[in-house]
């Protein structure tokens, strides 16, 4: 099996550290179509839990997700740099569940693929999966930010 140490990767394109929190956030115009990355049906399901919107459930869930997204991306990137497969699996697993719950289905799929590759010992696949995951996360973060601004 290839050593995990070979999984270190350069900083992820399209992401930069936030100067206030140190978490990874999209850099400039690195994101694509912001709104399309969130599944409308998943968001409708969240909205149905607070039909009048009086409790601002969708906004609270998205704000919580936004806060955890940067932290989990930083943990994933750090674990990759440290060649820590257990740390990568934990970050990918946590991000997979929360992303699916807000309708970031492609990000959830990439997290699952990363988690599976690590579990199966396919470490050679991990850097490309993490790169794709980071790019998708940039679009998700922009979509969440746009949704919260409305």
XYZ file of N, CA and C in Angstrom:
450
model
N 0.847 -1.187 0.000
C 0.000 0.000 0.000
C 0.882 1.237 0.000
N 0.499 2.205 -0.801
C 1.231 3.457 -0.881
C 1.159 4.186 0.454
N 2.246 4.808 0.851
C 2.282 5.528 2.111
C 1.373 6.747 2.075
N 0.718 7.007 3.187
C -0.151 8.165 3.296
C 0.663 9.450 3.194
N 1.933 9.399 3.544
C 2.776 10.591 3.500
C 2.833 11.200 2.108
N 2.586 10.397 1.078
C 2.621 10.931 -0.282
C 1.367 11.711 -0.628
N 0.412 11.805 0.298
C -0.854 12.459 0.015
C -0.804 13.962 0.241
N 0.305 14.489 0.723
C 0.324 15.925 0.943
C 0.134 16.639 -0.375
N -0.567 17.728 -0.313
C -0.902 18.459 -1.524
C -0.677 19.948 -1.294
N -0.465 20.697 -2.362
C -0.322 22.131 -2.213
C -1.648 22.726 -1.771
N -1.638 24.001 -1.339
C -2.902 24.636 -0.959
C -3.932 24.472 -2.074
N -5.173 24.398 -1.702
C -6.236 24.120 -2.658
C -6.597 25.356 -3.466
N -6.627 25.208 -4.797
C -6.977 26.345 -5.637
C -8.392 26.803 -5.360
N -8.571 28.112 -5.372
C -9.901 28.652 -5.172
C -10.277 28.853 -3.718
N -9.410 28.437 -2.774
C -9.697 28.626 -1.361
C -8.549 29.388 -0.719
N -8.896 30.190 0.261
C -7.894 30.943 1.002
C -8.328 31.018 2.457
N -7.384 31.244 3.382
C -7.790 31.376 4.788
C -8.547 32.675 5.017
N -9.627 32.599 5.773
C -10.362 33.797 6.184
C -9.509 34.521 7.218
N -9.330 35.822 7.071
C -8.452 36.561 7.966
C -8.991 36.635 9.388
N -10.296 36.524 9.577
C -10.871 36.584 10.925
C -10.853 35.239 11.629
N -11.194 34.173 10.895
C -11.354 32.865 11.538
C -10.234 31.883 11.228
N -9.478 32.126 10.153
C -8.442 31.187 9.740
C -8.974 29.988 8.990
N -10.298 29.897 8.808
C -10.873 28.776 8.079
C -10.758 29.031 6.579
N -10.897 27.999 5.785
C -10.810 28.134 4.342
C -12.133 28.629 3.779
N -12.036 29.628 2.906
C -13.208 30.201 2.249
C -12.888 30.382 0.778
N -13.904 30.510 -0.081
C -13.639 30.716 -1.501
C -12.864 32.009 -1.725
N -11.910 31.965 -2.659
C -11.113 33.137 -2.998
C -11.711 33.825 -4.210
N -12.021 35.088 -4.080
C -12.483 35.887 -5.211
C -13.630 35.257 -5.960
N -13.452 35.103 -7.279
C -14.499 34.567 -8.148
C -14.303 33.088 -8.431
N -13.764 32.338 -7.471
C -13.445 30.935 -7.698
C -14.664 30.028 -7.730
N -15.826 30.579 -7.454
C -17.018 29.739 -7.414
C -17.834 29.921 -8.671
N -18.591 28.893 -9.000
C -19.418 28.938 -10.201
C -20.815 29.418 -9.878
N -21.786 28.764 -10.437
C -23.177 29.123 -10.240
C -23.574 28.816 -8.803
N -23.646 29.838 -7.967
C -23.787 29.657 -6.533
C -25.071 28.961 -6.120
N -26.183 29.369 -6.644
C -27.448 28.856 -6.146
C -27.717 27.425 -6.595
N -27.266 27.037 -7.776
C -27.579 25.730 -8.343
C -26.968 24.567 -7.571
N -25.992 24.792 -6.718
C -25.348 23.679 -6.036
C -26.157 23.140 -4.861
N -27.200 23.854 -4.445
C -28.049 23.378 -3.353
C -29.344 22.808 -3.921
N -29.670 21.594 -3.533
C -30.855 20.901 -4.016
C -32.117 21.575 -3.483
N -32.968 22.011 -4.392
C -34.193 22.725 -4.017
C -35.112 21.860 -3.169
N -35.172 20.571 -3.454
C -36.047 19.681 -2.701
C -35.580 19.556 -1.242
N -34.279 19.484 -1.032
C -33.759 19.408 0.337
C -34.050 20.697 1.100
N -33.884 21.835 0.425
C -34.188 23.113 1.069
C -35.679 23.242 1.361
N -36.514 22.726 0.459
C -37.958 22.751 0.693
C -38.320 21.890 1.903
N -37.628 20.770 2.050
C -37.856 19.912 3.211
C -37.523 20.624 4.512
N -36.429 21.379 4.509
C -36.087 22.177 5.691
C -37.149 23.241 5.941
N -37.560 23.914 4.880
C -38.575 24.967 5.011
C -39.886 24.416 5.545
N -40.221 23.191 5.176
C -41.476 22.583 5.628
C -41.495 22.364 7.139
N -40.323 22.286 7.750
C -40.250 22.114 9.200
C -40.596 23.406 9.945
N -40.557 24.519 9.229
C -40.885 25.835 9.792
C -41.720 26.581 8.753
N -42.979 26.123 8.522
C -43.772 26.616 7.399
C -43.975 28.127 7.364
N -44.101 28.754 8.510
C -44.304 30.198 8.507
C -42.988 30.964 8.446
N -41.894 30.303 8.724
C -40.594 30.970 8.742
C -40.352 31.767 10.000
N -41.295 31.714 10.938
C -41.188 32.506 12.164
C -39.954 32.153 12.986
N -39.547 30.909 12.938
C -38.378 30.482 13.716
C -37.065 30.611 12.948
N -37.166 31.036 11.688
C -35.980 31.224 10.840
C -35.101 29.964 10.820
N -35.756 28.812 10.766
C -35.037 27.541 10.823
C -34.041 27.392 9.687
N -34.445 27.670 8.458
C -33.538 27.506 7.317
C -32.327 28.411 7.479
N -32.554 29.652 7.859
C -31.438 30.578 8.038
C -30.507 30.116 9.157
N -31.076 29.624 10.239
C -30.243 29.152 11.359
C -29.432 27.928 10.960
N -30.072 26.998 10.245
C -29.353 25.795 9.805
C -28.238 26.172 8.836
N -28.530 27.052 7.888
C -27.514 27.463 6.921
C -26.382 28.232 7.588
N -26.690 29.073 8.552
C -25.641 29.814 9.257
C -24.748 28.865 10.056
N -25.362 27.881 10.689
C -24.577 26.887 11.431
C -23.706 26.086 10.481
N -24.278 25.682 9.351
C -23.515 24.942 8.344
C -22.342 25.784 7.844
N -22.606 27.048 7.547
C -21.558 27.926 7.035
C -20.390 27.998 8.024
N -20.687 28.098 9.290
C -19.636 28.144 10.301
C -18.841 26.853 10.380
N -19.523 25.733 10.273
C -18.825 24.450 10.373
C -18.086 24.086 9.087
N -18.565 24.580 7.946
C -17.933 24.246 6.667
C -16.465 24.665 6.651
N -16.199 25.902 6.993
C -14.819 26.378 7.003
C -13.944 25.604 7.963
N -14.481 25.313 9.130
C -13.725 24.551 10.138
C -13.413 23.144 9.643
N -14.406 22.477 9.042
C -14.190 21.108 8.564
C -13.248 21.063 7.367
N -13.330 22.055 6.484
C -12.394 22.112 5.358
C -10.966 22.310 5.849
N -10.806 23.152 6.856
C -9.475 23.372 7.429
C -8.963 22.086 8.077
N -9.841 21.371 8.781
C -9.438 20.104 9.395
C -9.033 19.084 8.337
N -9.803 19.023 7.257
C -9.493 18.092 6.175
C -8.161 18.440 5.531
N -7.958 19.701 5.237
C -6.711 20.143 4.623
C -5.523 19.877 5.541
N -5.687 20.168 6.817
C -4.621 19.933 7.791
C -4.305 18.445 7.900
N -5.346 17.617 7.936
C -5.136 16.165 8.026
C -4.431 15.649 6.773
N -4.762 16.200 5.618
C -4.085 15.810 4.375
C -2.612 16.187 4.449
N -2.331 17.398 4.897
C -0.952 17.861 5.022
C -0.162 17.001 6.003
N -0.816 16.583 7.086
C -0.150 15.753 8.097
C -0.179 14.266 7.761
N -0.745 13.917 6.615
C -0.879 12.504 6.222
C -1.606 11.706 7.296
N -2.744 12.226 7.723
C -3.537 11.635 8.795
C -4.856 11.107 8.223
N -4.886 9.833 7.798
C -6.114 9.313 7.188
C -7.311 9.304 8.137
N -7.086 9.042 9.421
C -8.205 9.037 10.370
C -8.802 10.440 10.487
N -7.971 11.453 10.519
C -8.452 12.832 10.578
C -9.209 13.222 9.322
N -8.707 12.757 8.165
C -9.400 13.046 6.907
C -10.758 12.359 6.875
N -10.805 11.106 7.307
C -12.073 10.365 7.306
C -13.100 11.030 8.208
N -12.671 11.475 9.383
C -13.589 12.110 10.313
C -14.146 13.407 9.726
N -13.272 14.237 9.170
C -13.730 15.503 8.583
C -14.658 15.240 7.400
N -14.284 14.302 6.527
C -15.116 13.989 5.359
C -16.464 13.419 5.788
N -16.456 12.564 6.793
C -17.705 11.955 7.273
C -18.647 13.013 7.852
N -18.117 13.884 8.671
C -18.931 14.927 9.295
C -19.487 15.876 8.240
N -18.635 16.264 7.300
C -19.052 17.178 6.244
C -20.081 16.529 5.321
N -19.948 15.228 5.096
C -20.905 14.502 4.242
C -22.321 14.615 4.785
N -22.485 14.354 6.047
C -23.818 14.369 6.656
C -24.425 15.758 6.661
N -23.651 16.739 7.085
C -24.214 18.090 7.163
C -24.487 18.656 5.773
N -23.655 18.320 4.801
C -23.871 18.802 3.439
C -25.139 18.211 2.834
N -25.359 16.931 3.052
C -26.572 16.297 2.540
C -27.821 16.938 3.140
N -27.738 17.321 4.408
C -28.919 17.870 5.072
C -29.337 19.229 4.520
N -28.410 19.985 3.923
C -28.786 21.283 3.349
C -28.931 21.212 1.832
N -28.747 20.024 1.264
C -28.926 19.867 -0.174
C -27.670 20.044 -1.001
N -26.523 20.043 -0.373
C -25.252 20.111 -1.106
C -24.870 18.671 -1.472
N -25.636 18.105 -2.398
C -25.554 16.673 -2.679
C -24.259 16.263 -3.367
N -23.750 17.084 -4.264
C -22.480 16.747 -4.919
C -21.335 16.789 -3.908
N -21.362 17.754 -3.014
C -20.332 17.812 -1.972
C -20.440 16.590 -1.068
N -21.652 16.205 -0.704
C -21.852 15.007 0.117
C -21.329 13.767 -0.607
N -21.561 13.695 -1.929
C -21.077 12.551 -2.704
C -19.545 12.508 -2.715
N -18.910 13.656 -2.880
C -17.446 13.709 -2.887
C -16.871 13.368 -1.514
N -17.552 13.780 -0.467
C -17.130 13.413 0.889
C -17.216 11.903 1.084
N -18.311 11.311 0.608
C -18.484 9.860 0.721
C -17.406 9.125 -0.066
N -17.091 9.623 -1.262
C -16.048 8.983 -2.075
C -14.688 9.085 -1.397
N -14.419 10.218 -0.778
C -13.154 10.392 -0.050
C -13.093 9.441 1.127
N -14.171 9.388 1.876
C -14.251 8.499 3.036
C -14.063 7.032 2.619
N -14.702 6.634 1.530
C -14.582 5.255 1.042
C -13.159 4.953 0.581
N -12.555 5.871 -0.158
C -11.174 5.665 -0.623
C -10.237 5.487 0.560
N -10.408 6.279 1.590
C -9.560 6.156 2.777
C -9.811 4.840 3.494
N -11.064 4.474 3.640
C -11.407 3.221 4.317
C -10.860 2.017 3.560
N -10.895 2.089 2.214
C -10.439 0.979 1.385
C -8.936 0.985 1.148
N -8.238 1.979 1.685
C -6.788 2.046 1.521
C -6.343 2.536 0.155
N -7.225 3.171 -0.592
C -6.876 3.705 -1.914
C -6.345 5.132 -1.769
N -5.220 5.251 -1.062
C -4.682 6.576 -0.743
C -4.261 7.350 -1.979
N -3.963 6.650 -3.063
C -3.567 7.343 -4.292
C -4.724 8.149 -4.888
N -5.959 7.800 -4.540
C -7.134 8.516 -5.040
C -7.474 9.754 -4.215
N -6.956 9.826 -3.017
C -7.396 10.848 -2.070
C -7.055 12.278 -2.489
N -5.841 12.594 -2.934
C -5.566 13.997 -3.284
C -6.514 14.562 -4.344
N -6.805 13.800 -5.376
C -7.725 14.282 -6.418
C -9.135 14.438 -5.872
N -9.561 13.518 -5.025
C -10.893 13.626 -4.416
C -10.992 14.853 -3.516
N -9.952 15.087 -2.729
C -9.969 16.248 -1.842
C -9.948 17.541 -2.654
N -9.186 17.572 -3.741
C -9.189 18.762 -4.604
C -10.593 19.032 -5.149
N -11.254 17.992 -5.641
C -12.613 18.150 -6.168
C -13.574 18.576 -5.057
N -13.416 17.989 -3.900
C -14.241 18.311 -2.749
C -14.068 19.783 -2.368
N -12.842 20.259 -2.348
C -12.568 21.658 -1.993
C -13.179 22.622 -3.024
N -13.064 22.273 -4.289
C -13.663 23.136 -5.322
C -15.180 23.192 -5.160
N -15.792 22.045 -4.959
C -17.242 22.003 -4.774
C -17.643 22.759 -3.512
N -16.860 22.630 -2.469
C -17.157 23.331 -1.215
C -17.163 24.844 -1.415
N -16.310 25.337 -2.295
C -16.311 26.764 -2.596
C -17.635 27.210 -3.172
N -18.194 26.416 -4.077
C -19.501 26.728 -4.654
C -20.613 26.629 -3.632
N -20.526 25.637 -2.768
C -21.542 25.473 -1.723
C -21.499 26.661 -0.765
N -20.304 27.062 -0.369
C -20.182 28.183 0.559
C -20.778 29.445 -0.057
N -20.516 29.671 -1.330
C -21.067 30.834 -2.013
C -22.592 30.754 -2.082
N -23.131 29.569 -2.336
C -24.583 29.388 -2.390
C -25.227 29.642 -1.036
N -24.595 29.147 0.001
C -25.120 29.357 1.356
C -25.067 30.849 1.688
N -23.952 31.475 1.381
C -23.809 32.914 1.644
C -24.876 33.707 0.898
N -25.116 33.353 -0.376
C -26.132 34.039 -1.174
C -27.521 33.825 -0.597
N -27.802 32.611 -0.191
C -29.113 32.293 0.396
C -29.338 33.054 1.710
N -28.277 33.183 2.506
C -28.392 33.908 3.769
C -28.558 35.410 3.549
N -28.050 35.903 2.441
C -28.149 37.339 2.146
C -29.561 37.729 1.713
N -30.351 36.762 1.292
C -31.733 37.051 0.834
C -32.702 37.095 1.983
